[in-house]
Amino acid sequence: MSEQGLQIHLRQVAPIPLDAEMFCARGELHALVGPSGSGKSTILHAIAGLMKAGEGRIACDGVTWFDSGASVSLSPRQRRVGVVFQQYALFPHLSALENVMEALLELPGSQRKLKAENWLERLHLRGLAHRRPAQLSGGQQQRVALARALAREPHALLLDEPFSAVDRITREVLFEELAELRRELHMPVVLVTHDLDEALMLADRMTILAQGRTQQTGAPIEVITRPNTAHVARLVGQKNIFRGGVVEHRVERGVTVIEWRKRRLQARLQPGFASGEQVTWTIPRSHLVLALAGPEGHAIDENRISGKVAALVRLGENAILSAEVDGAGRPPVFLSVPLHVVQSKGISVGTDIEFSFLAEGIHLMPVDRR
């Protein structure tokens, strides 16, 4: 593995169990995603030097920051890490300019002021330099915190749930600004979040954590649509998780045939599972297509299934349907359908529907014994 980047391998039993490993390259944004208590912030604090892990190693660009075996543990100042916390951690009695200047104490006063002003300008805070935090909006406070973190030219930037305290519209603006800014930053950026949409929009790669353990790392869309295990599938919000059996592989057609509830379904080719093997499988809601009659209807017959709508929840411009297949006693199938289709077709609870599982979206995993 290249030494250019941030390498983390941490283990401990208490106070918070950890067995985590990840790598963040220079210029990459790597999201740490997991439920509350999964160890995300603990790992971030260990990287920053704000806490000392039981054992392991942290290195950045070939420089060892922490190595339990070699008794190395650099201070936060020696690591030169920029950290942005969820609640900003600005000094309330200082102006925006003075808050940023606090990160530049090693420079002469005139240089500190000029550099701080430049960073406020880059973070779209022109004209706000002399306001105190209480006089700034949540988004403006977040920009000041980011300017302070970047002003000292850190070797790595750590973001701890940085957008959770602002409203949705402000959050989307900050997403765009961070995406624009990070193209200029040639450093590892680690983002702690519990929000999968945030990771999808911002991250190059993400690591799923649960109970302090690394579960899976990869491109966000890859992890979400092709989880390694049923446990990861649940952690990334997959609702369609079922049991089945592998029937055969049709290599020439690029498909694997599985049996589910006495039906045969075609999935994309996954020859790592043997014929006759029991598996758990999942499919994202985006890969289920409602079969419609009429000129606008879909003519997809692939893996076509009949069901009855058991529940319907409106979610923005879409509706999430829960469909019973083979009666109410089995786990339902979840579909996402445009709201205008639901309304125009008069779909409601109790409506009989037909839909298709798109083969490309059916992903096989080792059998889940739960």
PDB file of C-alpha atoms in Angstrom, residues 4-260:
ATOM      1  CA  GLN A   4       0.961   8.675   0.546  1.00  0.00           C
ATOM      2  CA  GLY A   5      -2.181   8.897   2.623  1.00  0.00           C
ATOM      3  CA  LEU A   6      -3.655   8.083   5.999  1.00  0.00           C
ATOM      4  CA  GLN A   7      -3.353   4.522   7.276  1.00  0.00           C
ATOM      5  CA  ILE A   8      -5.242   3.406  10.373  1.00  0.00           C
ATOM      6  CA  HIS A   9      -5.291   0.083  12.168  1.00  0.00           C
ATOM      7  CA  LEU A  10      -6.695   0.213  15.702  1.00  0.00           C
ATOM      8  CA  ARG A  11      -7.613  -2.449  18.252  1.00  0.00           C
ATOM      9  CA  GLN A  12      -8.800  -2.290  21.827  1.00  0.00           C
ATOM     10  CA  VAL A  13     -11.203  -4.068  24.165  1.00  0.00           C
ATOM     11  CA  ALA A  14     -12.246  -1.131  26.367  1.00  0.00           C
ATOM     12  CA  PRO A  15     -13.648   1.399  27.020  1.00  0.00           C
ATOM     13  CA  ILE A  16     -15.061   1.199  23.484  1.00  0.00           C
ATOM     14  CA  PRO A  17     -14.192  -2.018  21.592  1.00  0.00           C
ATOM     15  CA  LEU A  18     -12.322  -1.410  18.334  1.00  0.00           C
ATOM     16  CA  ASP A  19     -11.023  -3.603  15.553  1.00  0.00           C
ATOM     17  CA  ALA A  20     -10.872  -1.165  12.675  1.00  0.00           C
ATOM     18  CA  GLU A  21      -8.709  -0.739   9.607  1.00  0.00           C
ATOM     19  CA  MET A  22      -8.938   1.833   6.828  1.00  0.00           C
ATOM     20  CA  PHE A  23      -6.859   3.793   4.330  1.00  0.00           C
ATOM     21  CA  CYS A  24      -7.565   7.261   2.973  1.00  0.00           C
ATOM     22  CA  ALA A  25      -5.448   8.415   0.033  1.00  0.00           C
ATOM     23  CA  ARG A  26      -4.365  11.995  -0.491  1.00  0.00           C
ATOM     24  CA  GLY A  27      -7.100  13.945  -2.246  1.00  0.00           C
ATOM     25  CA  GLU A  28      -9.700  11.337  -1.250  1.00  0.00           C
ATOM     26  CA  LEU A  29     -12.755  11.803   0.952  1.00  0.00           C
ATOM     27  CA  HIS A  30     -13.384   8.649   2.955  1.00  0.00           C
ATOM     28  CA  ALA A  31     -16.637   8.368   4.935  1.00  0.00           C
ATOM     29  CA  LEU A  32     -16.913   6.412   8.176  1.00  0.00           C
ATOM     30  CA  VAL A  33     -20.541   5.307   8.395  1.00  0.00           C
ATOM     31  CA  GLY A  34     -22.360   3.441  11.115  1.00  0.00           C
ATOM     32  CA  PRO A  35     -25.037   3.680  13.796  1.00  0.00           C
ATOM     33  CA  SER A  36     -24.557   5.559  17.054  1.00  0.00           C
ATOM     34  CA  GLY A  37     -22.029   3.786  19.256  1.00  0.00           C
ATOM     35  CA  SER A  38     -20.293   2.053  16.344  1.00  0.00           C
ATOM     36  CA  GLY A  39     -16.940   3.728  17.089  1.00  0.00           C
ATOM     37  CA  LYS A  40     -16.858   6.380  14.342  1.00  0.00           C
ATOM     38  CA  SER A  41     -15.998   9.356  16.551  1.00  0.00           C
ATOM     39  CA  THR A  42     -13.632   7.246  18.654  1.00  0.00           C
ATOM     40  CA  ILE A  43     -11.588   6.458  15.541  1.00  0.00           C
ATOM     41  CA  LEU A  44     -11.593  10.132  14.553  1.00  0.00           C
ATOM     42  CA  HIS A  45     -10.379  11.167  17.999  1.00  0.00           C
ATOM     43  CA  ALA A  46      -7.637   8.539  17.849  1.00  0.00           C
ATOM     44  CA  ILE A  47      -6.470   9.864  14.458  1.00  0.00           C
ATOM     45  CA  ALA A  48      -6.381  13.424  15.815  1.00  0.00           C
ATOM     46  CA  GLY A  49      -4.471  12.354  18.917  1.00  0.00           C
ATOM     47  CA  LEU A  50      -7.303  13.368  21.257  1.00  0.00           C
ATOM     48  CA  MET A  51      -7.372   9.819  22.629  1.00  0.00           C
ATOM     49  CA  LYS A  52      -4.934   6.919  22.647  1.00  0.00           C
ATOM     50  CA  ALA A  53      -6.096   3.553  21.359  1.00  0.00           C
ATOM     51  CA  GLY A  54      -5.159   0.357  23.166  1.00  0.00           C
ATOM     52  CA  GLU A  55      -2.975  -0.855  20.304  1.00  0.00           C
ATOM     53  CA  GLY A  56      -2.387  -0.364  16.625  1.00  0.00           C
ATOM     54  CA  ARG A  57      -0.788   2.106  14.252  1.00  0.00           C
ATOM     55  CA  ILE A  58      -1.662   5.412  12.564  1.00  0.00           C
ATOM     56  CA  ALA A  59       0.564   6.896   9.878  1.00  0.00           C
ATOM     57  CA  CYS A  60       0.172   9.766   7.427  1.00  0.00           C
ATOM     58  CA  ASP A  61       2.324  10.179   4.300  1.00  0.00           C
ATOM     59  CA  GLY A  62       4.871   7.762   5.721  1.00  0.00           C
ATOM     60  CA  VAL A  63       5.177   9.538   9.100  1.00  0.00           C
ATOM     61  CA  THR A  64       4.107   7.450  12.098  1.00  0.00           C
ATOM     62  CA  TRP A  65       1.722   9.295  14.397  1.00  0.00           C
ATOM     63  CA  PHE A  66       0.912   6.379  16.663  1.00  0.00           C
ATOM     64  CA  ASP A  67       2.457   2.952  17.050  1.00  0.00           C
ATOM     65  CA  SER A  68       1.718   1.052  20.238  1.00  0.00           C
ATOM     66  CA  GLY A  69       4.430  -1.496  19.517  1.00  0.00           C
ATOM     67  CA  ALA A  70       7.120   1.168  19.100  1.00  0.00           C
ATOM     68  CA  SER A  71       5.780   3.411  21.902  1.00  0.00           C
ATOM     69  CA  VAL A  72       5.153   6.290  19.473  1.00  0.00           C
ATOM     70  CA  SER A  73       2.303   8.718  20.137  1.00  0.00           C
ATOM     71  CA  LEU A  74       2.607  12.220  18.679  1.00  0.00           C
ATOM     72  CA  SER A  75       0.622  15.067  20.227  1.00  0.00           C
ATOM     73  CA  PRO A  76      -2.293  16.613  18.292  1.00  0.00           C
ATOM     74  CA  ARG A  77      -0.145  19.649  17.469  1.00  0.00           C
ATOM     75  CA  GLN A  78       2.667  17.443  16.138  1.00  0.00           C
ATOM     76  CA  ARG A  79       0.198  15.568  13.917  1.00  0.00           C
ATOM     77  CA  ARG A  80      -1.056  18.844  12.423  1.00  0.00           C
ATOM     78  CA  VAL A  81      -4.598  17.649  11.844  1.00  0.00           C
ATOM     79  CA  GLY A  82      -7.543  19.893  10.999  1.00  0.00           C
ATOM     80  CA  VAL A  83     -10.718  18.902  12.841  1.00  0.00           C
ATOM     81  CA  VAL A  84     -14.258  20.225  12.362  1.00  0.00           C
ATOM     82  CA  PHE A  85     -16.681  19.141  15.073  1.00  0.00           C
ATOM     83  CA  GLN A  86     -20.459  18.777  14.955  1.00  0.00           C
ATOM     84  CA  GLN A  87     -20.990  21.809  17.219  1.00  0.00           C
ATOM     85  CA  TYR A  88     -18.202  23.887  15.577  1.00  0.00           C
ATOM     86  CA  ALA A  89     -16.285  24.514  18.888  1.00  0.00           C
ATOM     87  CA  LEU A  90     -15.751  28.195  18.091  1.00  0.00           C
ATOM     88  CA  PHE A  91     -14.607  30.594  20.820  1.00  0.00           C
ATOM     89  CA  PRO A  92     -17.770  32.638  21.552  1.00  0.00           C
ATOM     90  CA  HIS A  93     -15.876  35.759  22.720  1.00  0.00           C
ATOM     91  CA  LEU A  94     -13.758  35.959  19.532  1.00  0.00           C
ATOM     92  CA  SER A  95     -14.714  37.218  16.090  1.00  0.00           C
ATOM     93  CA  ALA A  96     -14.712  34.959  13.040  1.00  0.00           C
ATOM     94  CA  LEU A  97     -11.330  36.395  12.058  1.00  0.00           C
ATOM     95  CA  GLU A  98      -9.878  35.884  15.541  1.00  0.00           C
ATOM     96  CA  ASN A  99     -11.182  32.316  15.663  1.00  0.00           C
ATOM     97  CA  VAL A 100      -9.303  31.478  12.463  1.00  0.00           C
ATOM     98  CA  MET A 101      -6.186  33.319  13.679  1.00  0.00           C
ATOM     99  CA  GLU A 102      -6.128  31.030  16.734  1.00  0.00           C
ATOM    100  CA  ALA A 103      -5.001  28.227  14.410  1.00  0.00           C
ATOM    101  CA  LEU A 104      -1.993  30.279  13.283  1.00  0.00           C
ATOM    102  CA  LEU A 105      -0.249  31.160  16.547  1.00  0.00           C
ATOM    103  CA  GLU A 106       3.165  30.190  15.178  1.00  0.00           C
ATOM    104  CA  LEU A 107       3.036  33.025  12.615  1.00  0.00           C
ATOM    105  CA  PRO A 108       3.710  36.759  13.192  1.00  0.00           C
ATOM    106  CA  GLY A 109       0.556  38.791  13.835  1.00  0.00           C
ATOM    107  CA  SER A 110       0.388  40.460  10.415  1.00  0.00           C
ATOM    108  CA  GLN A 111       0.785  37.152   8.577  1.00  0.00           C
ATOM    109  CA  ARG A 112      -1.822  35.511  10.822  1.00  0.00           C
ATOM    110  CA  LYS A 113      -4.365  38.207   9.987  1.00  0.00           C
ATOM    111  CA  LEU A 114      -3.705  38.091   6.239  1.00  0.00           C
ATOM    112  CA  LYS A 115      -3.871  34.303   6.070  1.00  0.00           C
ATOM    113  CA  ALA A 116      -7.042  34.170   8.169  1.00  0.00           C
ATOM    114  CA  GLU A 117      -8.687  36.781   5.957  1.00  0.00           C
ATOM    115  CA  ASN A 118      -7.763  34.769   2.854  1.00  0.00           C
ATOM    116  CA  TRP A 119      -9.398  31.630   4.254  1.00  0.00           C
ATOM    117  CA  LEU A 120     -12.553  33.492   5.263  1.00  0.00           C
ATOM    118  CA  GLU A 121     -12.700  34.818   1.715  1.00  0.00           C
ATOM    119  CA  ARG A 122     -12.299  31.300   0.265  1.00  0.00           C
ATOM    120  CA  LEU A 123     -15.124  30.039   2.485  1.00  0.00           C
ATOM    121  CA  HIS A 124     -17.519  32.769   1.248  1.00  0.00           C
ATOM    122  CA  LEU A 125     -17.418  34.792   4.479  1.00  0.00           C
ATOM    123  CA  ARG A 126     -16.475  38.189   3.077  1.00  0.00           C
ATOM    124  CA  GLY A 127     -17.768  41.014   5.271  1.00  0.00           C
ATOM    125  CA  LEU A 128     -18.341  38.740   8.286  1.00  0.00           C
ATOM    126  CA  ALA A 129     -14.806  38.716   9.714  1.00  0.00           C
ATOM    127  CA  HIS A 130     -15.663  40.843  12.769  1.00  0.00           C
ATOM    128  CA  ARG A 131     -18.851  39.062  13.766  1.00  0.00           C
ATOM    129  CA  ARG A 132     -18.852  36.765  16.760  1.00  0.00           C
ATOM    130  CA  PRO A 133     -20.296  33.235  16.472  1.00  0.00           C
ATOM    131  CA  ALA A 134     -23.624  34.244  18.032  1.00  0.00           C
ATOM    132  CA  GLN A 135     -24.061  36.769  15.208  1.00  0.00           C
ATOM    133  CA  LEU A 136     -23.574  34.108  12.517  1.00  0.00           C
ATOM    134  CA  SER A 137     -25.971  31.513  11.123  1.00  0.00           C
ATOM    135  CA  GLY A 138     -25.272  27.811  11.600  1.00  0.00           C
ATOM    136  CA  GLY A 139     -23.901  27.511   8.067  1.00  0.00           C
ATOM    137  CA  GLN A 140     -21.646  30.540   8.568  1.00  0.00           C
ATOM    138  CA  GLN A 141     -20.328  29.145  11.846  1.00  0.00           C
ATOM    139  CA  GLN A 142     -19.563  25.873  10.090  1.00  0.00           C
ATOM    140  CA  ARG A 143     -17.614  27.749   7.402  1.00  0.00           C
ATOM    141  CA  VAL A 144     -15.583  29.567  10.090  1.00  0.00           C
ATOM    142  CA  ALA A 145     -14.797  26.224  11.732  1.00  0.00           C
ATOM    143  CA  LEU A 146     -13.693  24.808   8.380  1.00  0.00           C
ATOM    144  CA  ALA A 147     -11.579  27.901   7.625  1.00  0.00           C
ATOM    145  CA  ARG A 148      -9.873  27.511  11.015  1.00  0.00           C
ATOM    146  CA  ALA A 149      -9.198  23.826  10.389  1.00  0.00           C
ATOM    147  CA  LEU A 150      -7.684  24.477   6.947  1.00  0.00           C
ATOM    148  CA  ALA A 151      -5.755  27.651   7.776  1.00  0.00           C
ATOM    149  CA  ARG A 152      -2.935  25.738   9.468  1.00  0.00           C
ATOM    150  CA  GLU A 153      -2.410  23.654   6.321  1.00  0.00           C
ATOM    151  CA  PRO A 154      -3.108  20.315   7.971  1.00  0.00           C
ATOM    152  CA  HIS A 155      -1.769  16.988   6.795  1.00  0.00           C
ATOM    153  CA  ALA A 156      -5.289  15.519   7.107  1.00  0.00           C
ATOM    154  CA  LEU A 157      -8.782  16.944   7.557  1.00  0.00           C
ATOM    155  CA  LEU A 158     -11.249  15.241   9.889  1.00  0.00           C
ATOM    156  CA  LEU A 159     -14.970  16.089   9.777  1.00  0.00           C
ATOM    157  CA  ASP A 160     -17.109  14.835  12.682  1.00  0.00           C
ATOM    158  CA  GLU A 161     -20.812  14.954  11.677  1.00  0.00           C
ATOM    159  CA  PRO A 162     -20.185  18.492  10.356  1.00  0.00           C
ATOM    160  CA  PHE A 163     -23.582  19.038   8.731  1.00  0.00           C
ATOM    161  CA  SER A 164     -25.969  17.562  11.287  1.00  0.00           C
ATOM    162  CA  ALA A 165     -26.654  20.829  13.131  1.00  0.00           C
ATOM    163  CA  VAL A 166     -27.826  22.822  10.090  1.00  0.00           C
ATOM    164  CA  ASP A 167     -31.080  22.762   8.140  1.00  0.00           C
ATOM    165  CA  ARG A 168     -31.506  20.782   4.923  1.00  0.00           C
ATOM    166  CA  ILE A 169     -31.108  23.708   2.508  1.00  0.00           C
ATOM    167  CA  THR A 170     -27.950  24.953   4.265  1.00  0.00           C
ATOM    168  CA  ARG A 171     -26.640  21.396   4.338  1.00  0.00           C
ATOM    169  CA  GLU A 172     -27.015  21.050   0.563  1.00  0.00           C
ATOM    170  CA  VAL A 173     -25.169  24.350   0.005  1.00  0.00           C
ATOM    171  CA  LEU A 174     -22.352  23.196   2.308  1.00  0.00           C
ATOM    172  CA  PHE A 175     -22.192  19.874   0.416  1.00  0.00           C
ATOM    173  CA  GLU A 176     -21.607  21.769  -2.816  1.00  0.00           C
ATOM    174  CA  GLU A 177     -18.991  24.038  -1.255  1.00  0.00           C
ATOM    175  CA  LEU A 178     -17.098  21.141   0.295  1.00  0.00           C
ATOM    176  CA  ALA A 179     -17.186  19.219  -3.000  1.00  0.00           C
ATOM    177  CA  GLU A 180     -15.745  22.277  -4.747  1.00  0.00           C
ATOM    178  CA  LEU A 181     -13.144  22.940  -2.054  1.00  0.00           C
ATOM    179  CA  ARG A 182     -11.869  19.386  -1.792  1.00  0.00           C
ATOM    180  CA  ARG A 183     -10.814  19.401  -5.441  1.00  0.00           C
ATOM    181  CA  GLU A 184      -8.176  21.898  -4.346  1.00  0.00           C
ATOM    182  CA  LEU A 185      -7.107  19.986  -1.225  1.00  0.00           C
ATOM    183  CA  HIS A 186      -4.443  17.376  -1.774  1.00  0.00           C
ATOM    184  CA  MET A 187      -4.847  15.734   1.610  1.00  0.00           C
ATOM    185  CA  PRO A 188      -6.792  12.829   3.125  1.00  0.00           C
ATOM    186  CA  VAL A 189     -10.274  13.881   4.268  1.00  0.00           C
ATOM    187  CA  VAL A 190     -12.169  11.613   6.702  1.00  0.00           C
ATOM    188  CA  LEU A 191     -15.881  12.281   7.187  1.00  0.00           C
ATOM    189  CA  VAL A 192     -17.789  10.731  10.081  1.00  0.00           C
ATOM    190  CA  THR A 193     -21.505  10.470   9.349  1.00  0.00           C
ATOM    191  CA  HIS A 194     -24.532   8.300  10.009  1.00  0.00           C
ATOM    192  CA  ASP A 195     -26.183   9.653   6.839  1.00  0.00           C
ATOM    193  CA  LEU A 196     -25.813   7.362   3.824  1.00  0.00           C
ATOM    194  CA  ASP A 197     -27.033  10.073   1.441  1.00  0.00           C
ATOM    195  CA  GLU A 198     -24.223  12.309   2.702  1.00  0.00           C
ATOM    196  CA  ALA A 199     -21.678   9.568   2.023  1.00  0.00           C
ATOM    197  CA  LEU A 200     -23.119   8.903  -1.436  1.00  0.00           C
ATOM    198  CA  MET A 201     -22.911  12.570  -2.413  1.00  0.00           C
ATOM    199  CA  LEU A 202     -19.485  13.377  -0.993  1.00  0.00           C
ATOM    200  CA  ALA A 203     -17.311  10.299  -0.515  1.00  0.00           C
ATOM    201  CA  ASP A 204     -14.976   8.484  -2.883  1.00  0.00           C
ATOM    202  CA  ARG A 205     -14.991   5.493  -0.561  1.00  0.00           C
ATOM    203  CA  MET A 206     -16.701   4.577   2.657  1.00  0.00           C
ATOM    204  CA  THR A 207     -16.183   2.156   5.498  1.00  0.00           C
ATOM    205  CA  ILE A 208     -19.137   0.616   7.326  1.00  0.00           C
ATOM    206  CA  LEU A 209     -18.603   0.203  11.070  1.00  0.00           C
ATOM    207  CA  ALA A 210     -20.592  -1.766  13.618  1.00  0.00           C
ATOM    208  CA  GLN A 211     -19.647  -2.280  17.267  1.00  0.00           C
ATOM    209  CA  GLY A 212     -16.178  -0.894  16.574  1.00  0.00           C
ATOM    210  CA  ARG A 213     -15.432  -3.344  13.776  1.00  0.00           C
ATOM    211  CA  THR A 214     -14.808  -2.627  10.109  1.00  0.00           C
ATOM    212  CA  GLN A 215     -17.531  -4.446   8.169  1.00  0.00           C
ATOM    213  CA  GLN A 216     -16.895  -3.414   4.549  1.00  0.00           C
ATOM    214  CA  THR A 217     -15.010  -0.754   2.588  1.00  0.00           C
ATOM    215  CA  GLY A 218     -15.566   0.343  -1.001  1.00  0.00           C
ATOM    216  CA  ALA A 219     -17.164   2.910  -3.268  1.00  0.00           C
ATOM    217  CA  PRO A 220     -20.409   4.028  -1.575  1.00  0.00           C
ATOM    218  CA  ILE A 221     -22.734   2.811  -4.326  1.00  0.00           C
ATOM    219  CA  GLU A 222     -20.897  -0.534  -4.434  1.00  0.00           C
ATOM    220  CA  VAL A 223     -21.221  -1.080  -0.689  1.00  0.00           C
ATOM    221  CA  ILE A 224     -24.897  -0.102  -0.655  1.00  0.00           C
ATOM    222  CA  THR A 225     -25.970  -2.218  -3.633  1.00  0.00           C
ATOM    223  CA  ARG A 226     -23.538  -5.123  -3.135  1.00  0.00           C
ATOM    224  CA  PRO A 227     -23.021  -5.631   0.609  1.00  0.00           C
ATOM    225  CA  ASN A 228     -20.758  -8.450   1.763  1.00  0.00           C
ATOM    226  CA  THR A 229     -23.212  -9.802   4.320  1.00  0.00           C
ATOM    227  CA  ALA A 230     -26.825  -9.515   5.372  1.00  0.00           C
ATOM    228  CA  HIS A 231     -25.607  -7.592   8.435  1.00  0.00           C
ATOM    229  CA  VAL A 232     -24.053  -4.926   6.205  1.00  0.00           C
ATOM    230  CA  ALA A 233     -27.178  -4.927   4.019  1.00  0.00           C
ATOM    231  CA  ARG A 234     -29.241  -4.018   7.073  1.00  0.00           C
ATOM    232  CA  LEU A 235     -26.733  -1.373   8.170  1.00  0.00           C
ATOM    233  CA  VAL A 236     -26.962   0.377   4.793  1.00  0.00           C
ATOM    234  CA  GLY A 237     -30.748   0.365   4.902  1.00  0.00           C
ATOM    235  CA  GLN A 238     -31.593  -2.451   2.508  1.00  0.00           C
ATOM    236  CA  LYS A 239     -35.148  -3.648   3.143  1.00  0.00           C
ATOM    237  CA  ASN A 240     -35.400  -6.419   0.566  1.00  0.00           C
ATOM    238  CA  ILE A 241     -33.401  -9.230   2.194  1.00  0.00           C
ATOM    239  CA  PHE A 242     -34.523 -12.785   1.476  1.00  0.00           C
ATOM    240  CA  ARG A 243     -33.401 -16.428   1.624  1.00  0.00           C
ATOM    241  CA  GLY A 244     -33.021 -18.547  -1.492  1.00  0.00           C
ATOM    242  CA  GLY A 245     -31.020 -21.285  -3.155  1.00  0.00           C
ATOM    243  CA  VAL A 246     -28.684 -21.311  -6.152  1.00  0.00           C
ATOM    244  CA  VAL A 247     -30.037 -23.479  -8.967  1.00  0.00           C
ATOM    245  CA  GLU A 248     -27.423 -23.054 -11.689  1.00  0.00           C
ATOM    246  CA  HIS A 249     -25.074 -20.675 -13.478  1.00  0.00           C
ATOM    247  CA  ARG A 250     -25.704 -19.888 -17.129  1.00  0.00           C
ATOM    248  CA  VAL A 251     -22.324 -18.455 -17.951  1.00  0.00           C
ATOM    249  CA  GLU A 252     -23.069 -17.932 -21.630  1.00  0.00           C
ATOM    250  CA  ARG A 253     -26.024 -15.695 -20.697  1.00  0.00           C
ATOM    251  CA  GLY A 254     -24.293 -14.024 -17.765  1.00  0.00           C
ATOM    252  CA  VAL A 255     -26.913 -15.088 -15.233  1.00  0.00           C
ATOM    253  CA  THR A 256     -27.205 -17.105 -12.048  1.00  0.00           C
ATOM    254  CA  VAL A 257     -30.575 -18.762 -11.483  1.00  0.00           C
ATOM    255  CA  ILE A 258     -31.891 -18.847  -7.917  1.00  0.00           C
ATOM    256  CA  GLU A 259     -35.032 -20.295  -6.369  1.00  0.00           C
ATOM    257  CA  TRP A 260     -37.160 -18.086  -4.119  1.00  0.00           C
TER     258      TRP A 260
END
